Coordinates of C-alpha atoms in Angstrom, one line a residue:
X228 CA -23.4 -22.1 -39.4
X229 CA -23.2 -21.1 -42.7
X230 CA -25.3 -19.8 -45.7
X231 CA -24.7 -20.4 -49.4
X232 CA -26.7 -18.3 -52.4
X233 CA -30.0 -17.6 -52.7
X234 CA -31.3 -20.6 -51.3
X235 CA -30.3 -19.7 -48.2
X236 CA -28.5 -23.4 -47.3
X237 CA -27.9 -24.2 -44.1
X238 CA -25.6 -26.3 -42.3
X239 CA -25.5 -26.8 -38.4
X240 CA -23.1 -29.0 -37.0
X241 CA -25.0 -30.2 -34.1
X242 CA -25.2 -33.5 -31.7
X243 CA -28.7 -34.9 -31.8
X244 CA -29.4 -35.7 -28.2
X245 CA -29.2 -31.9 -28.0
X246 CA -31.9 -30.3 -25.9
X247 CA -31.9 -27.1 -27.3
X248 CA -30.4 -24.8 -24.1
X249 CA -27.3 -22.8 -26.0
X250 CA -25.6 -23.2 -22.6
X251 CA -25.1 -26.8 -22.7
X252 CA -22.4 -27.0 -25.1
X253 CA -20.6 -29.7 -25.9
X254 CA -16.7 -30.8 -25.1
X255 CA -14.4 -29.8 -27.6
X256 CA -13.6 -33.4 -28.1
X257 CA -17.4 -34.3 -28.7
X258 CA -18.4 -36.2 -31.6
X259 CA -20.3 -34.1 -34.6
X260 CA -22.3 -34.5 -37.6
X261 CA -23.7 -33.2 -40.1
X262 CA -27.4 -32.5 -40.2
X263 CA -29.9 -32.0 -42.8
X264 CA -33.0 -30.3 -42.7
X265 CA -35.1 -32.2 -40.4
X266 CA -33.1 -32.9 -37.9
X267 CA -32.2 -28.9 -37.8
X268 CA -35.9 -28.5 -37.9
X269 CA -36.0 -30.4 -34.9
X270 CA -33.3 -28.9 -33.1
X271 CA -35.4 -25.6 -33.8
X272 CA -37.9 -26.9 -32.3
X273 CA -36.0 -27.5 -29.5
X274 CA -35.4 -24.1 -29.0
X275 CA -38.6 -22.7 -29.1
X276 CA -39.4 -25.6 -25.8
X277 CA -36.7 -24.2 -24.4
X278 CA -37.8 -20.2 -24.9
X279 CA -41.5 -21.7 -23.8
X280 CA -39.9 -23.4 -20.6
X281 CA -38.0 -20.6 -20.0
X282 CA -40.5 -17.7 -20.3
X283 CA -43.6 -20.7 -19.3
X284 CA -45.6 -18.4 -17.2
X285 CA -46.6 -16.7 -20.4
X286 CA -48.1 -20.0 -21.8
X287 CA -49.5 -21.6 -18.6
X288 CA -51.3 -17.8 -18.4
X289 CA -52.9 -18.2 -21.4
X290 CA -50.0 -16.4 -24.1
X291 CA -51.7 -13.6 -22.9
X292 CA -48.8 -11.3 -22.5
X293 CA -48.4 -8.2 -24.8
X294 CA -45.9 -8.9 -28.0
X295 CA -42.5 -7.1 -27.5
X296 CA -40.4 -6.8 -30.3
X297 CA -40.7 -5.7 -33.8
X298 CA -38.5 -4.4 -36.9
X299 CA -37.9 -3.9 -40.3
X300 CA -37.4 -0.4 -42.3
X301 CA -40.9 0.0 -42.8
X302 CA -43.5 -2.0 -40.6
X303 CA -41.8 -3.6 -37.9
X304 CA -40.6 -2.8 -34.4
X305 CA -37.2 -3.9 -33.1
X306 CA -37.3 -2.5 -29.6
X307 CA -37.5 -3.6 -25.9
X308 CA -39.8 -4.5 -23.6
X309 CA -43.3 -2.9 -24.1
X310 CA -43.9 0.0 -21.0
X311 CA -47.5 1.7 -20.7
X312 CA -47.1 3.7 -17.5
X313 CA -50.3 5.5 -15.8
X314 CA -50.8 8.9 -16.8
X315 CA -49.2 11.3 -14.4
X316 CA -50.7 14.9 -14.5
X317 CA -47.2 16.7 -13.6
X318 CA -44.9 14.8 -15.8
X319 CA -47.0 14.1 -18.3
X320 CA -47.4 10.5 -19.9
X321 CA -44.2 9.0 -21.4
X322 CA -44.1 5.3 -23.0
X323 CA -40.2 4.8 -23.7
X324 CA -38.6 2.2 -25.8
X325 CA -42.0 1.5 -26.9
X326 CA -43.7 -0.4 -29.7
X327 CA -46.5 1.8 -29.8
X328 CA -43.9 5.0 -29.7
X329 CA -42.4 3.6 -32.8
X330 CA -45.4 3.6 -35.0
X331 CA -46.3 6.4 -33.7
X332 CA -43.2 8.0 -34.8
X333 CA -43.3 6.4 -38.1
X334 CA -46.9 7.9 -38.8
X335 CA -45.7 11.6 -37.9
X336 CA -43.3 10.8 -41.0
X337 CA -45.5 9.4 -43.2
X338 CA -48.8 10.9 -43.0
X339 CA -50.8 7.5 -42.8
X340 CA -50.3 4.1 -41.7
X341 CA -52.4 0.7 -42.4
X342 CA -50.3 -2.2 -41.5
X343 CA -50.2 -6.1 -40.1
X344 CA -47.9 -5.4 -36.6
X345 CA -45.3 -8.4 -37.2
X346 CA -43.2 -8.8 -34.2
X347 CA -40.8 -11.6 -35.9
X348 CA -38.1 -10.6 -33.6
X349 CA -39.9 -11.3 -30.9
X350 CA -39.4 -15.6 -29.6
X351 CA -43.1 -14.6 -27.6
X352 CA -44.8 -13.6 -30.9
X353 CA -43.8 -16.6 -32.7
X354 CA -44.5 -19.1 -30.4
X355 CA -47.9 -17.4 -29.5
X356 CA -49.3 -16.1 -32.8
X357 CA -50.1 -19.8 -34.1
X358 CA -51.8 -20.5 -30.5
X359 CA -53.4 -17.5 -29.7
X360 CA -56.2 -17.1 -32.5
X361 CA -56.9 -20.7 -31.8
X362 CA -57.2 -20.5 -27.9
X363 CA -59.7 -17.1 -28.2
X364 CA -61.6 -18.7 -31.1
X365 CA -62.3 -22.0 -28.5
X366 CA -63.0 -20.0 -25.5
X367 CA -65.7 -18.1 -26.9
X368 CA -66.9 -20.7 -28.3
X369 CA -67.4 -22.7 -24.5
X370 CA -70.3 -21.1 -22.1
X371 CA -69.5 -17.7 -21.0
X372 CA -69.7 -18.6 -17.2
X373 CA -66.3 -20.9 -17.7
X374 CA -63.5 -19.4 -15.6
X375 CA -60.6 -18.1 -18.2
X376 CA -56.9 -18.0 -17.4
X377 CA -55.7 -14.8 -15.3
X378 CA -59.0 -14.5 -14.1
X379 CA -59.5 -13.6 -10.3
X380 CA -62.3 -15.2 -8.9
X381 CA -63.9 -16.3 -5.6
X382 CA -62.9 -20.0 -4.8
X383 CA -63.1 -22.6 -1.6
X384 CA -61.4 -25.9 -1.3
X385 CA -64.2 -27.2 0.5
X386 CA -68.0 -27.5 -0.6
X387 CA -71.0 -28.7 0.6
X388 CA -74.1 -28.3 -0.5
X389 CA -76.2 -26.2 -3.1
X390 CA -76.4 -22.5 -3.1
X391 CA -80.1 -21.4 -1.8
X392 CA -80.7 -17.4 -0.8
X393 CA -82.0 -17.8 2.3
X394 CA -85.1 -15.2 2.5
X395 CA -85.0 -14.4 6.2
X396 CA -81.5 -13.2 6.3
X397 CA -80.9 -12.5 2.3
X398 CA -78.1 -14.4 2.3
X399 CA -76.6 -17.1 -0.1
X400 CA -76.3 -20.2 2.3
X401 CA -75.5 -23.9 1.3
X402 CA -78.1 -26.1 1.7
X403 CA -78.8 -29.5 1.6
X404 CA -81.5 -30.8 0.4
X405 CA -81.6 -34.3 1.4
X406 CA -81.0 -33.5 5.2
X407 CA -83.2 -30.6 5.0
X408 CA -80.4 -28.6 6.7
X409 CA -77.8 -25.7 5.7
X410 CA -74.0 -25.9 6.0
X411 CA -71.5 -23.5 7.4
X412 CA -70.5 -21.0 5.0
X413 CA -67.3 -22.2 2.7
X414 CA -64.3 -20.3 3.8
X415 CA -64.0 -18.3 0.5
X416 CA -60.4 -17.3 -1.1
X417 CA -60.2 -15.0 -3.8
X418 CA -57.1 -16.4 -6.6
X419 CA -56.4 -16.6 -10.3
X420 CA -57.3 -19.3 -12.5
X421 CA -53.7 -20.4 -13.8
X422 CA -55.0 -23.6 -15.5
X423 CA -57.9 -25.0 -16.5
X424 CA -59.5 -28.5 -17.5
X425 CA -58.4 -30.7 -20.2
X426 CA -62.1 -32.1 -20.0
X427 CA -65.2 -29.9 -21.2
X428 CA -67.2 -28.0 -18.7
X429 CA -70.9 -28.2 -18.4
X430 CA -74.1 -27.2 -16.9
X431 CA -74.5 -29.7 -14.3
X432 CA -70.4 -29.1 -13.3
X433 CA -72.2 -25.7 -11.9
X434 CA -73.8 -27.7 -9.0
X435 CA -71.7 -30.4 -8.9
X436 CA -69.1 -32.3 -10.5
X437 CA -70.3 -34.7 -13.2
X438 CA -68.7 -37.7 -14.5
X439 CA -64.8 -37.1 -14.9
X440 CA -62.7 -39.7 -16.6
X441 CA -59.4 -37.5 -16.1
X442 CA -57.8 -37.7 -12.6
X443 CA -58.6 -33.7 -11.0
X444 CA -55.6 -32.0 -11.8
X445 CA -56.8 -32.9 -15.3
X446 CA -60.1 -32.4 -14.7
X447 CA -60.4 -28.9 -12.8
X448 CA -59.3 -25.4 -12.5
X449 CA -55.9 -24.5 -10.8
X450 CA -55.9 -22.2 -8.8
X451 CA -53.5 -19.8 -7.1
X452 CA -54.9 -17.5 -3.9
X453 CA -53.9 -13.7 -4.6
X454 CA -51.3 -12.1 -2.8
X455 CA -51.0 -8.0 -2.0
X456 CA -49.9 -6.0 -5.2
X457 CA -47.4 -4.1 -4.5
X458 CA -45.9 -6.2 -1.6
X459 CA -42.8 -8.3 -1.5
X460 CA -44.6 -11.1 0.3
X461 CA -46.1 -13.1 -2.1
X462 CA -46.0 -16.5 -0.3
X463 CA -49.7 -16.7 -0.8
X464 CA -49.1 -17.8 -4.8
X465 CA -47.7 -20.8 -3.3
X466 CA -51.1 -21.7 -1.5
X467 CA -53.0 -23.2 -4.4
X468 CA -55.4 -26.3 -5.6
X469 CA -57.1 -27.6 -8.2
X470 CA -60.6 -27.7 -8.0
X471 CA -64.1 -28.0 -9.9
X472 CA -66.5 -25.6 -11.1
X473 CA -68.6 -25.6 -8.7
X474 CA -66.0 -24.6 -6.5
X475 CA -65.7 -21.4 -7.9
X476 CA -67.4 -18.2 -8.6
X477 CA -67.0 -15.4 -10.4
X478 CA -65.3 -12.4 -7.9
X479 CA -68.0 -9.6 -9.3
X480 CA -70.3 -11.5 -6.7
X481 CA -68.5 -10.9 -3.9
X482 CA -70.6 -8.7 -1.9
X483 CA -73.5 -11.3 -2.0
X484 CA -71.4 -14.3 -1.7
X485 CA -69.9 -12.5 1.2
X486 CA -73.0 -11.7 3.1
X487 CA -73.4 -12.1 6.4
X488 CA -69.7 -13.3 6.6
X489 CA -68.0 -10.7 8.9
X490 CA -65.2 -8.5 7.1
X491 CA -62.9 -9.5 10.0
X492 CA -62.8 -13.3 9.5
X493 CA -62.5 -12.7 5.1
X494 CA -59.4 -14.6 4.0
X495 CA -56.8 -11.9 3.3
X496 CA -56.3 -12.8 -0.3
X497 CA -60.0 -11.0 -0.7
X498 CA -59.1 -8.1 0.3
X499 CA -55.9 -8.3 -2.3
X500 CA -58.2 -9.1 -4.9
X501 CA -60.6 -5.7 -4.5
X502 CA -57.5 -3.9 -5.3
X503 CA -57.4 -4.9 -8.7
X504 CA -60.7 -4.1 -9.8
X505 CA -59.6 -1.0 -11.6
X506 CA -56.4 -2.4 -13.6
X507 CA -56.8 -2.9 -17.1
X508 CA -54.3 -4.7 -20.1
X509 CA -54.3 -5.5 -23.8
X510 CA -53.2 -8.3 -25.5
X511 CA -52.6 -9.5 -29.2
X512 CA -51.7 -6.1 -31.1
X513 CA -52.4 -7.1 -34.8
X514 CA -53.4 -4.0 -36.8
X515 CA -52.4 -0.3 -36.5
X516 CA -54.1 2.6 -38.9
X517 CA -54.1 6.4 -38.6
X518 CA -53.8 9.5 -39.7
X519 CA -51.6 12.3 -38.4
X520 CA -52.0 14.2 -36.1
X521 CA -55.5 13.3 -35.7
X522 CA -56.4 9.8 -34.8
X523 CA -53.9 6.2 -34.3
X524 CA -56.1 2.7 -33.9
X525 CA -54.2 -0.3 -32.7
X526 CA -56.4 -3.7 -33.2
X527 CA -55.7 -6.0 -30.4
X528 CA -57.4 -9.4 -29.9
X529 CA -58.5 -9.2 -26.4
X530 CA -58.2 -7.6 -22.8
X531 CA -58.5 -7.3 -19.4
X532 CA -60.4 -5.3 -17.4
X533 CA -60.3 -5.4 -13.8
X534 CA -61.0 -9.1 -13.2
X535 CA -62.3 -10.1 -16.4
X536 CA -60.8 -11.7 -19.6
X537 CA -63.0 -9.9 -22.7
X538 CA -62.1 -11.4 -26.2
X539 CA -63.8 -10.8 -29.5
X540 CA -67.2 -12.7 -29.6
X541 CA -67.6 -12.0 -25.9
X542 CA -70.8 -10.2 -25.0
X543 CA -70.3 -7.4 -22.5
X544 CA -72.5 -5.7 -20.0
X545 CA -72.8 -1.8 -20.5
X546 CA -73.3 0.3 -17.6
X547 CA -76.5 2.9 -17.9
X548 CA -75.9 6.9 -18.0
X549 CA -77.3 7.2 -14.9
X550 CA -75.7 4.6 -12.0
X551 CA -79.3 4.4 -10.4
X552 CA -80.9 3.0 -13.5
X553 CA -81.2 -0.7 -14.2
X554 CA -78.8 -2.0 -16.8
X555 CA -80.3 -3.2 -20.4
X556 CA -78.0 -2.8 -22.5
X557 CA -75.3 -5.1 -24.3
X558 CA -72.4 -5.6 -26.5
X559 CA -71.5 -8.4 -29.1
X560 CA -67.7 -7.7 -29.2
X561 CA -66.5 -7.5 -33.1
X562 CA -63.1 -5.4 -32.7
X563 CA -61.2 -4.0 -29.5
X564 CA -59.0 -0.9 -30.2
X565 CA -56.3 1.2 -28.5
X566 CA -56.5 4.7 -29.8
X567 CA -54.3 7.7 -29.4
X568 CA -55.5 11.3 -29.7
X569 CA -53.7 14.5 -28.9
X570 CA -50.1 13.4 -28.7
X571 CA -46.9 13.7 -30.7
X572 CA -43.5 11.8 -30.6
X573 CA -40.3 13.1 -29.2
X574 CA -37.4 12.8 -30.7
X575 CA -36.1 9.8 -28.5
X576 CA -39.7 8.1 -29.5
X577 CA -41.1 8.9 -26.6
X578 CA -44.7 9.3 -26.1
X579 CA -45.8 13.0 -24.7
X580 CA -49.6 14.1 -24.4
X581 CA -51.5 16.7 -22.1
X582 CA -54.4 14.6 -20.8
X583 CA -55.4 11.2 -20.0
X584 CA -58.1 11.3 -23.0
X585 CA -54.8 11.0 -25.3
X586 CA -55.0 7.4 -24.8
X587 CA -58.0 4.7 -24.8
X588 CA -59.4 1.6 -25.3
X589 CA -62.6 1.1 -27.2
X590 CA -64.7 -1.7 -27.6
X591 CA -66.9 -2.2 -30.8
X592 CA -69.9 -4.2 -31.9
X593 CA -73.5 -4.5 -32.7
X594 CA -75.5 -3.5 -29.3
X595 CA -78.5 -4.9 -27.4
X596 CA -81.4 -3.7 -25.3
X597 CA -84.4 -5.6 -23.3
X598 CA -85.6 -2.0 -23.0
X599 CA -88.4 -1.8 -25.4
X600 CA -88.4 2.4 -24.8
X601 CA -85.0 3.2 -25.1
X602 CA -85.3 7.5 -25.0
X603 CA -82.3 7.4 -27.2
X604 CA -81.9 5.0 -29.8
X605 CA -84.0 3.6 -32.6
X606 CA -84.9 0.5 -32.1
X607 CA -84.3 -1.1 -35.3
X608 CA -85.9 -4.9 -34.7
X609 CA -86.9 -7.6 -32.2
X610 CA -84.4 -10.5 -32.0
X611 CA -84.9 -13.7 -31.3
X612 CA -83.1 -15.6 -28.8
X613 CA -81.7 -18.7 -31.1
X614 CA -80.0 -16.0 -33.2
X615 CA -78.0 -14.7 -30.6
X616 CA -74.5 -16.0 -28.7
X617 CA -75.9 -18.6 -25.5
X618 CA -74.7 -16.5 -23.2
X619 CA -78.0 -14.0 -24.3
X620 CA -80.3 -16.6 -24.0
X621 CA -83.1 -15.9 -21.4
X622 CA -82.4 -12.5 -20.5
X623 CA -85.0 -11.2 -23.4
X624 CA -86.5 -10.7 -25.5
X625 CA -84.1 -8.4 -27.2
X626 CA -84.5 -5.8 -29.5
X627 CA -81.0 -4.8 -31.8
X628 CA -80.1 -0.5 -31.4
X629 CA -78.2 -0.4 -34.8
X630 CA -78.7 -1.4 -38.1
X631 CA -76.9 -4.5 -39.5
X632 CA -74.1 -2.4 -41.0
X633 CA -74.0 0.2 -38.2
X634 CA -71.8 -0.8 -34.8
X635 CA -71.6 1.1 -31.3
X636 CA -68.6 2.2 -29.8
X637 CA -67.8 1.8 -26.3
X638 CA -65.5 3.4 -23.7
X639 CA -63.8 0.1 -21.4
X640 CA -64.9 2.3 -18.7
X641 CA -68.3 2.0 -19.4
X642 CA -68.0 -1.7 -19.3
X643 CA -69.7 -3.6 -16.4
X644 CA -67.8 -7.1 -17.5
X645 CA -68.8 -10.4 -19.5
X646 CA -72.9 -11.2 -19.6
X647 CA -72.9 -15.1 -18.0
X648 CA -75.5 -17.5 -19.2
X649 CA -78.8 -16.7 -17.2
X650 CA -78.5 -20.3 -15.9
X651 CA -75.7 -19.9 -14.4
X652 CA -76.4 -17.1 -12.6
X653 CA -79.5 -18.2 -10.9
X654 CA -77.2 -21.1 -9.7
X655 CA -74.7 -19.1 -8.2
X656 CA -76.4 -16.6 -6.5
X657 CA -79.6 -19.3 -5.5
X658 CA -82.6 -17.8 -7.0
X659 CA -84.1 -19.4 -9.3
X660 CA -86.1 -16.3 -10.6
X661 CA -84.1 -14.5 -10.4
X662 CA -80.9 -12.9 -12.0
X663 CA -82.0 -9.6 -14.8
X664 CA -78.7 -7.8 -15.8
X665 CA -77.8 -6.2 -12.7
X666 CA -76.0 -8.9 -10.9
X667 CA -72.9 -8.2 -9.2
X668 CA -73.3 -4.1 -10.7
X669 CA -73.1 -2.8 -6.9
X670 CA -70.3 -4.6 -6.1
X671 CA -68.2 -4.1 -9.2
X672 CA -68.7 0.0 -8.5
X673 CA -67.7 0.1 -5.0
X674 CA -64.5 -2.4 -5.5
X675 CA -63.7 -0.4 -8.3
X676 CA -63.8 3.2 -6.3
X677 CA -61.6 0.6 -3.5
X678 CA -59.3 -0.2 -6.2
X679 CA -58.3 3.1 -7.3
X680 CA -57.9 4.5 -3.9
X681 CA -55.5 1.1 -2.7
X682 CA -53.8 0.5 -5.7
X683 CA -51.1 2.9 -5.6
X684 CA -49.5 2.8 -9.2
X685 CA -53.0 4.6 -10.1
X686 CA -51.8 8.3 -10.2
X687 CA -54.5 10.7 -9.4
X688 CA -56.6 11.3 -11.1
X689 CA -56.4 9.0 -12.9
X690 CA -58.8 5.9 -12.1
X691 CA -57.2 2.9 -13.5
X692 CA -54.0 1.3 -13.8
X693 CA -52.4 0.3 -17.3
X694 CA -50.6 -2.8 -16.9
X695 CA -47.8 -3.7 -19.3
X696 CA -49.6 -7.4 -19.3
X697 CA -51.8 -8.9 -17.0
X698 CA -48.9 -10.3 -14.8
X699 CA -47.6 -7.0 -14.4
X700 CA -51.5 -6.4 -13.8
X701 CA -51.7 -8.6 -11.0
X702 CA -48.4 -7.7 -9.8
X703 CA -47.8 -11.6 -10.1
X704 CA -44.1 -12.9 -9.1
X705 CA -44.9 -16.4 -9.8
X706 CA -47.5 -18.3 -12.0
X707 CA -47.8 -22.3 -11.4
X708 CA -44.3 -21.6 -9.1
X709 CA -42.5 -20.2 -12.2
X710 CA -41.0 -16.8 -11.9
X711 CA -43.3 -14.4 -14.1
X712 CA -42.7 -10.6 -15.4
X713 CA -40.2 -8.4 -13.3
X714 CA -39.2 -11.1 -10.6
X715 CA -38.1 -13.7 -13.1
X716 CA -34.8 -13.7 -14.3
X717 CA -33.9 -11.8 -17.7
X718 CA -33.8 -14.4 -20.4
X719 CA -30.5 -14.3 -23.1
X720 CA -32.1 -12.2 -25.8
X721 CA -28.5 -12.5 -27.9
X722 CA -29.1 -16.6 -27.9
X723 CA -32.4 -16.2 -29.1
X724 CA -32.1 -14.2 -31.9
X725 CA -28.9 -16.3 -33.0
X726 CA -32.1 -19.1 -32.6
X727 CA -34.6 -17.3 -34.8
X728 CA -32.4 -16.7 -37.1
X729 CA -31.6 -19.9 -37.8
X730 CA -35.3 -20.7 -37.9
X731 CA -35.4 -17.6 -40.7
X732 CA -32.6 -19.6 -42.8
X733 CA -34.5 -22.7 -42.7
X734 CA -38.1 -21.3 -43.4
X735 CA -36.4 -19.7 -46.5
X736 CA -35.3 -23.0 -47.5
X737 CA -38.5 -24.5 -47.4
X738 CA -39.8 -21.9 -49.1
X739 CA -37.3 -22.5 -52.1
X740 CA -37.1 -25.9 -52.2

């Protein structure tokens, strides 16, 4: 390879039935030739498939893995992989080799910081940053009850049936209506959605599965039961189907669904799955601002929190003052933010702070009440129902608690998890009445109070885990049987950046030309 001047020529000499793997290199008696730009376009290409094969889990999970690498002299980070350890009391929290250490760093030089995070050293960030706002922008826009990627949830092979609450024994039993009869109780797994359906979800897919025209591996949700975190055996990632919606349900029900199904006979991935109510991860850093030493904001496109996927446009469920008092209150998502108070930067760049408040994750937006006497807050106006997202709709009415230009800010630990349409609800939990805003509000608190006490990378006393990414999360060793996170094998970081840099050369050519 060589470059020539400013217009940053390229030449590659290169055989065309290449498929991109640097380790598949020709004979030395192999025919060459000379390429021009497209076909080195192509062979680009090439590599990127091969990075994506490589490192597929990240894709098949949604690209929703944090960014690693960044540099340049001023804005951009060059480092290793990204490490955010749980805060630990004695030792004090340290985040080495760090992308957030390295801005940090930089903003204890310079005073201030406002900056785009680029991570163009980073294959990840380039082959995700075109997808990513794409894929959150079309997710939002589907029904809010729609299973997401790296969800855990509550699923059965096997269905028969509607969902009716039986009234003499409060429990959610499948009935028939035809036969005038109820069915055993599904045998309910609890697993992570690791693909979902090339064809749109509806309503009626809630109770049934309407007309498909793709086969149902097309069709439906993949999913993969959940195996222990923090075990080696993880044999039960291999135990997986695909299935339809109304095969599934959203894990916060659990303790209804589970009603009246004795503990002892609960598949064991269950169990796994309660463990992980209380871990938390970020995902698309974009935009960092601060001041020192007060205050450091990283913007970041999305999260998860405990089970849930939250994304900007999602509405969240906020959890009252006082446990014992009903939930009314809501959040249109507009910006998610990871901010750092009370710390400072060691000279190696790593991370040092005194208490757990040093670091948090805020969620912003315009909030909602269907409490007409809040004690608190002004009221500001009624809304009505068309003007709000669908998942809103038939909850009200609603009345807005700030002013148009005014937002609410939000601890993530004050979050219950996403509002689902009001339809869907009734459906799942067979009550067609029913279904206010506290559904599922019991058994998120008590599997989160399990989760901190089983999981144990949660250092006391602290509460919650924060993952590096959602597979280290889940603890994950596989996702649609490739190896994922610390169980798969360390990809050549030296071939890759030979690879982007040759993708560099020929963007700067375009750009010329």
């Amino acid at each position: 390879m060589s470059s020539k001047g400013a217009s940053h020529n390229v030449q590659l000499r290169i055989s065309r039935s290449s498929d991109g793997n640097s380790s598949h290199r020709p004979a030395p008696d192999s025919s060459y030739e000379k390429c021009n730009a497209a076909t080195v376009a192509t062979y680009c290409g090439q590599l990127v498939k091969a990075w994506m094969k490589e490192n597929g889990s990240r894709q098949r999970a949604g690209g929703l893995r944090e960014e690693d690498n960044e540099d340049n002299d001023t804005n951009e980070w060059s480092g290793g992989e990204s490490v955010l350890t749980n805060y630990d009391p004695v030792h004090r929290r340290k985040i080495n080799g760090d992308m957030y250490a390295h801005y940090l760093n930089k903003l204890s030089q310079v005073g201030t910081i406002d900056v785009q995070i680029s991570e163009k050293y980073s294959m990840d960030w380039r082959a995700e940053r075109s997808v990513l706002a794409r894929v959150l922008k079309a997710t939002v826009e589907q029904h809010a009850f729609i299973p997401r990627i790296g969800e855990l949830v509550l699923w059965s092979r096997k269905i028969e049936g509607l969902p009716r609450l039986e009234a003499r024994s409060n429990e959610i039993r499948m009935y028939d209506p035809k036969i005038h009869i109820y069915h055993d109780q599904p045998e309910w797994m609890a697993g992570v959605i690791t693909e979902v359906p090339e064809e749109s979800v509806k309503f009626a897919d809630l109770l049934g599965e309407s007309d498909k025209h793709l086969a149902i591996n097309k069709s439906g949700f993949r999913v993969e039961c959940f195996p222990k975190p923090g075990s080696g055996d993880k044999s039960l990632s291999k135990q997986y189907s695909y299935v339809p919606m109304h095969h599934i349900r959203p894990i916060i029900f659990w303790q209804d669904i589970l009603r009246g199904i004795s503990q002892a006979s609960w598949h064991p991935s269950i169990q796994h799955a309660l463990s992980a109510f209380s871990t938390l991860s970020v995902f698309g850093r974009h935009h960092i601002t601060g001041t020192w030493p007060k205050v450091c904001n990283v913007s970041v496109s999305g999260m998860f929190l405990g089970t849930d996927s939250l994304f900007l446009g999602d509405v969240v469920r906020i959890k009252p003052s006082v446990q014992t008092d009903p939930t009314t209150d809501v959040v249109l998502i507009t910006k998610i933010i990871v901010r750092f108070t009370d710390f400072r930067v060691d000279d190696d760049e790593t991370i040092q702070a005194d208490s757990p408040a040093a670091l948090n994750i805020f969620l912003l937006g315009q909030r909602y009440t269907v409490d007409p006497n809040q004690p608190v807050l002004t009221l500001h106006r009624k809304i009505d129902d068309t003007n709000l997202p669908k998942s809103m709709h038939g909850y009200g009415p609603w009345y807005a608690l700030n002013s148009a230009n005014r937002i609410t800010e939000i601890s993530y630990d004050r979050v219950i998890g996403r509002l689902y349409d009001r339809e869907a609800v009734q459906k799942w939990l067979g009550d067609p009445k029913g279904s206010g805003l506290d559904f599922g509000v019991l058994g998120l608190h008590d599997a989160r109070v399990y989760s901190a006490m089983e999981d144990r990378r949660i250092l006391s006393p602290n509460k919650w885990y924060w993952a590096n990414d959602r597979v280290d999360g889940l603890d994950l060793a596989t996702v649609t049987n490739i190896e994922v996170g610390k169980y798969a094998e360390k990809p050549d970081h030296e071939s890759w950046q030979k690879a982007l840099a040759i993708i560099d050369a020929m963007e700067s050519r375009r750009t010329v030309d």
